[in-house]
Amino acid sequence: MSQRGLLLRGSAMRAFLLIANVFVAFYMMPFVIHAVGDRWYGMWTLVATFMGYYGYLDFGLSMATQRFIAGAIGRRDHDEVNRLVTTSLWLFLALGLIALAATLMIAAAAPLFLSDAQEIQVFRIVLVLLGLNSAVTLSMAPVNGLITGHLRYDVVTTIQLAKLAGRTLLILYFIGAGYSIVALAVVTLLADVGANAGKVIAARRMFAQIRPARRFFARERLRELFEYGGKTFVNQLTDMFRFQTSQLVIAAFINLSAVTLFNIASQLAYYFRTLLQALIGVLVPVFAQYQAAADHEGMRKVYYFSSKLAAAAGMLVGGAMIVFGSGFISLWMGRSYIDAYGLMVILVLPTILYVFAQPGNGLLFGVGVVGPLAKASMVEAAANLGLSLVLARPLGAEGVALGTAIPLTFFSIFIMVSVQRVIGDSVWVYFKRVGPVIGVGALLQAATWFALRDVTITGYGHLAWLGATIYTLQAVALLLLTFSAEEWHVLWDSGRRALGLQ
């Protein structure tokens, strides 16, 4: 299958996986809470909080591994791929052992924040099971990098979908039968181990020429991985501060009720951002391959075409959230939570611009220009926290939302300007290529909002019918008005290849 077909299939499947995860999460949360009770679900949430921080133990090395493997693939250097896979396997095995050691230390410290003997015992069992799961998953990161470096996101996503289905069915059975959160941890461990085993089997079958061996271990590659990964790690940490500190500020300076409203708004903005990143996030290895092949013109074409797609998707999805957000929140949470809509709009508007910048973000990571991005991320994260603290008291939760929105806007602009410098084009070229999509998309959203401002959403079916009808027509109009015949042909051809019809 062609590169375009693989990318389109991978993007579509990643988006489908995210949507499936969202639906499962919406359904499973009340099911598990009612089955195990508030006390033990709170325990599960506590352990999950610790596990969430384990994701930062890779120190940005997962992205580094993927990028360097993709570059070696672009040069068709199989020995270099073997060196990178072997070296990173040893490296991530060490990181997995660190994660396991951290798990044992937290388990030993449980009496410091828990007093009930039963709670301590259950906490330790669940923590060790999930800690072992995190260690195994971390150790398998190079295998994931090998598959995605070959642009086979479809394979990874298929395995993840199978894991989601199996895990969900097992949880429904065991938790529904009255088992505790220990069973929940066991199911999670088994599902992830099975998924990792599936990736190993898939990698061995697809890339028979790749055979990690001790003789391929290259100490000099460690420095390269850490140099790139360290800068990536800074970006990951600032991303955490960018999107995960606002609730703490609101709790400290306003009240817990405001935290709930802000969390509703931020979750919706998070799903929007994550959906579009899933669609666009396949580009890092693509740009790495173009750089390795010294194909500058190919890189430019992919960048501008993907930027137009990102702009179209951002305007359509972001616009739909603003147009239908109030009605959806009323249906989902009730009219008493409608104040979350204003917060959501404040967060979604700069997120649309952030989505526009994601192809550029992929290009900068793909070609290794991550140092300036890391510095800008640190400035943006500091500005986020500072503005949120300053605006929290006079403006309340809206001030905290603005504290996130304003720095994010400038950071997105910085990414787009930086990319134009890297590819050697002026900012005017970007707006000449992508501006029509943004302009037409904005007009379509304004017209839709004006036409529907007095329409009352009566149910999920009504919402789905309106949204599907209006935004299907909008998508067609946007593509017809702003994409060339050649670009239409690329989309059509890629779609047929992705579906295996060509």
Short mmCIF file of N, CA, C and O in Angstrom, two decimals, residues 254-319:
data_model
loop_
_atom_site.label_atom_id
_atom_site.label_comp_id
_atom_site.label_asym_id
_atom_site.label_seq_id
_atom_site.Cartn_x
_atom_site.Cartn_y
_atom_site.Cartn_z
N ILE A 254 -10.73 29.37 44.19
CA ILE A 254 -12.17 29.59 43.98
C ILE A 254 -12.92 28.60 44.86
O ILE A 254 -13.06 28.83 46.06
N ASN A 255 -13.41 27.50 44.30
CA ASN A 255 -14.08 26.47 45.10
C ASN A 255 -14.19 25.18 44.28
O ASN A 255 -13.92 25.16 43.08
N LEU A 256 -14.61 24.10 44.95
CA LEU A 256 -14.67 22.80 44.29
C LEU A 256 -15.79 22.72 43.25
O LEU A 256 -15.69 21.98 42.28
N SER A 257 -16.87 23.48 43.47
CA SER A 257 -17.94 23.48 42.47
C SER A 257 -17.44 24.03 41.14
O SER A 257 -17.79 23.53 40.07
N ALA A 258 -16.59 25.05 41.21
CA ALA A 258 -16.01 25.60 39.99
C ALA A 258 -15.08 24.60 39.32
O ALA A 258 -14.95 24.57 38.10
N VAL A 259 -14.42 23.76 40.14
CA VAL A 259 -13.56 22.71 39.58
C VAL A 259 -14.39 21.77 38.71
O VAL A 259 -13.96 21.36 37.62
N THR A 260 -15.57 21.41 39.19
CA THR A 260 -16.44 20.50 38.44
C THR A 260 -16.82 21.10 37.09
O THR A 260 -16.75 20.44 36.05
N LEU A 261 -17.24 22.37 37.11
CA LEU A 261 -17.61 23.04 35.85
C LEU A 261 -16.43 23.09 34.90
O LEU A 261 -16.55 22.80 33.70
N PHE A 262 -15.27 23.48 35.43
CA PHE A 262 -14.09 23.60 34.58
C PHE A 262 -13.69 22.23 34.03
O PHE A 262 -13.26 22.12 32.88
N ASN A 263 -13.84 21.18 34.84
CA ASN A 263 -13.45 19.85 34.40
C ASN A 263 -14.34 19.37 33.24
O ASN A 263 -13.86 18.72 32.30
N ILE A 264 -15.63 19.69 33.30
CA ILE A 264 -16.53 19.34 32.20
C ILE A 264 -16.05 20.01 30.91
O ILE A 264 -15.93 19.38 29.86
N ALA A 265 -15.77 21.32 31.01
CA ALA A 265 -15.32 22.07 29.84
C ALA A 265 -13.98 21.56 29.32
O ALA A 265 -13.78 21.37 28.11
N SER A 266 -13.03 21.34 30.23
CA SER A 266 -11.69 20.93 29.81
C SER A 266 -11.69 19.52 29.23
O SER A 266 -10.90 19.22 28.33
N GLN A 267 -12.58 18.63 29.73
CA GLN A 267 -12.66 17.29 29.16
C GLN A 267 -13.14 17.33 27.71
O GLN A 267 -12.62 16.63 26.85
N LEU A 268 -14.13 18.18 27.44
CA LEU A 268 -14.62 18.30 26.07
C LEU A 268 -13.53 18.87 25.16
O LEU A 268 -13.33 18.38 24.04
N ALA A 269 -12.80 19.88 25.65
CA ALA A 269 -11.69 20.43 24.86
C ALA A 269 -10.59 19.40 24.68
O ALA A 269 -9.96 19.32 23.61
N TYR A 270 -10.38 18.57 25.71
CA TYR A 270 -9.36 17.52 25.63
C TYR A 270 -9.71 16.49 24.55
O TYR A 270 -8.86 16.10 23.75
N TYR A 271 -10.97 16.07 24.52
CA TYR A 271 -11.38 15.08 23.51
C TYR A 271 -11.24 15.66 22.10
O TYR A 271 -10.83 14.96 21.16
N PHE A 272 -11.57 16.93 21.94
CA PHE A 272 -11.41 17.60 20.65
C PHE A 272 -9.94 17.60 20.24
O PHE A 272 -9.58 17.21 19.12
N ARG A 273 -9.08 18.04 21.15
CA ARG A 273 -7.64 18.12 20.86
C ARG A 273 -7.06 16.74 20.57
O ARG A 273 -6.31 16.55 19.60
N THR A 274 -7.44 15.76 21.36
CA THR A 274 -6.88 14.42 21.21
C THR A 274 -7.36 13.75 19.93
O THR A 274 -6.60 13.03 19.27
N LEU A 275 -8.63 13.98 19.57
CA LEU A 275 -9.15 13.41 18.32
C LEU A 275 -8.36 13.91 17.13
O LEU A 275 -7.93 13.13 16.27
N LEU A 276 -8.14 15.23 17.07
CA LEU A 276 -7.42 15.78 15.92
C LEU A 276 -5.94 15.39 15.95
O LEU A 276 -5.33 15.18 14.90
N GLN A 277 -5.36 15.27 17.15
CA GLN A 277 -3.97 14.81 17.23
C GLN A 277 -3.85 13.36 16.77
O GLN A 277 -2.84 12.98 16.17
N ALA A 278 -4.88 12.57 17.03
CA ALA A 278 -4.87 11.18 16.55
C ALA A 278 -4.89 11.13 15.03
O ALA A 278 -4.23 10.28 14.41
N LEU A 279 -5.61 12.06 14.42
CA LEU A 279 -5.69 12.09 12.96
C LEU A 279 -4.38 12.58 12.34
O LEU A 279 -3.96 12.11 11.29
N ILE A 280 -3.71 13.53 13.02
CA ILE A 280 -2.56 14.20 12.43
C ILE A 280 -1.24 13.64 12.97
O ILE A 280 -0.19 13.82 12.36
N GLY A 281 -1.30 12.94 14.10
CA GLY A 281 -0.08 12.53 14.79
C GLY A 281 0.73 11.46 14.08
O GLY A 281 1.79 11.07 14.58
N VAL A 282 0.28 11.00 12.91
CA VAL A 282 1.03 9.99 12.16
C VAL A 282 2.15 10.62 11.34
O VAL A 282 2.90 9.91 10.66
N LEU A 283 2.31 11.94 11.40
CA LEU A 283 3.20 12.62 10.46
C LEU A 283 4.66 12.67 10.89
O LEU A 283 5.53 12.91 10.05
N VAL A 284 4.96 12.47 12.18
CA VAL A 284 6.34 12.60 12.64
C VAL A 284 7.29 11.68 11.86
O VAL A 284 8.30 12.13 11.31
N PRO A 285 7.01 10.36 11.77
CA PRO A 285 7.92 9.50 11.00
C PRO A 285 7.94 9.82 9.52
O PRO A 285 8.94 9.58 8.83
N VAL A 286 6.85 10.38 8.99
CA VAL A 286 6.82 10.75 7.57
C VAL A 286 7.84 11.84 7.30
O VAL A 286 8.66 11.76 6.37
N PHE A 287 7.81 12.89 8.12
CA PHE A 287 8.77 13.99 7.94
C PHE A 287 10.20 13.52 8.20
O PHE A 287 11.15 13.99 7.54
N ALA A 288 10.38 12.59 9.13
CA ALA A 288 11.72 12.05 9.39
C ALA A 288 12.23 11.30 8.16
O ALA A 288 13.42 11.40 7.81
N GLN A 289 11.36 10.56 7.49
CA GLN A 289 11.76 9.84 6.29
C GLN A 289 12.10 10.80 5.14
O GLN A 289 13.07 10.59 4.41
N TYR A 290 11.31 11.86 5.00
CA TYR A 290 11.62 12.84 3.95
C TYR A 290 12.96 13.52 4.22
O TYR A 290 13.73 13.77 3.29
N GLN A 291 13.23 13.85 5.48
CA GLN A 291 14.51 14.48 5.80
C GLN A 291 15.67 13.52 5.50
O GLN A 291 16.69 13.91 4.93
N ALA A 292 15.50 12.24 5.89
CA ALA A 292 16.56 11.26 5.65
C ALA A 292 16.82 11.09 4.16
O ALA A 292 17.96 10.87 3.74
N ALA A 293 15.77 11.21 3.35
CA ALA A 293 15.91 11.07 1.90
C ALA A 293 16.28 12.39 1.22
O ALA A 293 16.40 12.43 -0.01
N ALA A 294 16.46 13.48 2.02
CA ALA A 294 16.80 14.81 1.50
C ALA A 294 15.78 15.28 0.47
O ALA A 294 16.12 15.97 -0.51
N ASP A 295 14.50 14.93 0.68
CA ASP A 295 13.43 15.32 -0.23
C ASP A 295 12.70 16.52 0.36
O ASP A 295 11.62 16.40 0.94
N HIS A 296 13.28 17.70 0.20
CA HIS A 296 12.73 18.92 0.79
C HIS A 296 11.39 19.29 0.16
O HIS A 296 10.45 19.69 0.86
N GLU A 297 11.28 19.15 -1.14
CA GLU A 297 10.04 19.52 -1.82
C GLU A 297 8.90 18.58 -1.43
O GLU A 297 7.75 19.02 -1.24
N GLY A 298 9.20 17.29 -1.28
CA GLY A 298 8.18 16.35 -0.82
C GLY A 298 7.69 16.70 0.57
O GLY A 298 6.49 16.62 0.86
N MET A 299 8.62 17.12 1.44
CA MET A 299 8.25 17.53 2.79
C MET A 299 7.32 18.73 2.76
O MET A 299 6.33 18.79 3.49
N ARG A 300 7.62 19.72 1.90
CA ARG A 300 6.79 20.92 1.81
C ARG A 300 5.38 20.57 1.34
O ARG A 300 4.40 21.08 1.87
N LYS A 301 5.28 19.71 0.33
CA LYS A 301 3.97 19.33 -0.19
C LYS A 301 3.12 18.64 0.87
O LYS A 301 1.94 18.94 1.04
N VAL A 302 3.73 17.70 1.59
CA VAL A 302 3.00 17.00 2.65
C VAL A 302 2.59 17.97 3.75
O VAL A 302 1.47 17.91 4.28
N TYR A 303 3.48 18.90 4.10
CA TYR A 303 3.18 19.85 5.17
C TYR A 303 1.98 20.73 4.82
O TYR A 303 1.04 20.87 5.62
N TYR A 304 1.98 21.33 3.63
CA TYR A 304 0.88 22.23 3.29
C TYR A 304 -0.43 21.47 3.08
O TYR A 304 -1.51 21.95 3.48
N PHE A 305 -0.35 20.29 2.49
CA PHE A 305 -1.57 19.51 2.30
C PHE A 305 -2.15 19.08 3.64
O PHE A 305 -3.36 19.21 3.88
N SER A 306 -1.30 18.59 4.54
CA SER A 306 -1.78 18.17 5.87
C SER A 306 -2.25 19.38 6.67
O SER A 306 -3.18 19.26 7.48
N SER A 307 -1.66 20.55 6.45
CA SER A 307 -2.11 21.76 7.16
C SER A 307 -3.51 22.16 6.70
O SER A 307 -4.33 22.62 7.51
N LYS A 308 -3.79 22.00 5.41
CA LYS A 308 -5.13 22.29 4.93
C LYS A 308 -6.15 21.31 5.53
O LYS A 308 -7.24 21.72 5.94
N LEU A 309 -5.78 20.05 5.60
CA LEU A 309 -6.67 19.06 6.21
C LEU A 309 -6.88 19.36 7.70
O LEU A 309 -8.00 19.25 8.21
N ALA A 310 -5.79 19.76 8.40
CA ALA A 310 -5.90 20.08 9.82
C ALA A 310 -6.80 21.30 10.03
O ALA A 310 -7.61 21.34 10.96
N ALA A 311 -6.65 22.29 9.15
CA ALA A 311 -7.49 23.49 9.26
C ALA A 311 -8.96 23.15 9.03
O ALA A 311 -9.85 23.62 9.76
N ALA A 312 -9.21 22.31 8.02
CA ALA A 312 -10.60 21.92 7.74
C ALA A 312 -11.19 21.15 8.91
O ALA A 312 -12.31 21.43 9.36
N ALA A 313 -10.43 20.18 9.42
CA ALA A 313 -10.93 19.37 10.55
C ALA A 313 -11.11 20.24 11.79
O ALA A 313 -12.10 20.10 12.53
N GLY A 314 -10.17 21.14 12.05
CA GLY A 314 -10.27 22.00 13.22
C GLY A 314 -11.48 22.91 13.17
O GLY A 314 -12.20 23.07 14.16
N MET A 315 -11.73 23.50 11.99
CA MET A 315 -12.88 24.39 11.86
C MET A 315 -14.19 23.62 11.99
O MET A 315 -15.14 24.10 12.64
N LEU A 316 -14.26 22.43 11.40
CA LEU A 316 -15.51 21.67 11.43
C LEU A 316 -15.81 21.13 12.82
O LEU A 316 -16.91 21.32 13.36
N VAL A 317 -14.82 20.46 13.43
CA VAL A 317 -15.07 19.85 14.74
C VAL A 317 -15.19 20.93 15.81
O VAL A 317 -16.09 20.90 16.66
N GLY A 318 -14.27 21.91 15.79
CA GLY A 318 -14.35 22.99 16.78
C GLY A 318 -15.62 23.80 16.62
O GLY A 318 -16.26 24.18 17.61
N GLY A 319 -16.00 24.06 15.36
CA GLY A 319 -17.23 24.79 15.13
C GLY A 319 -18.45 24.04 15.64
O GLY A 319 -19.37 24.63 16.23
#
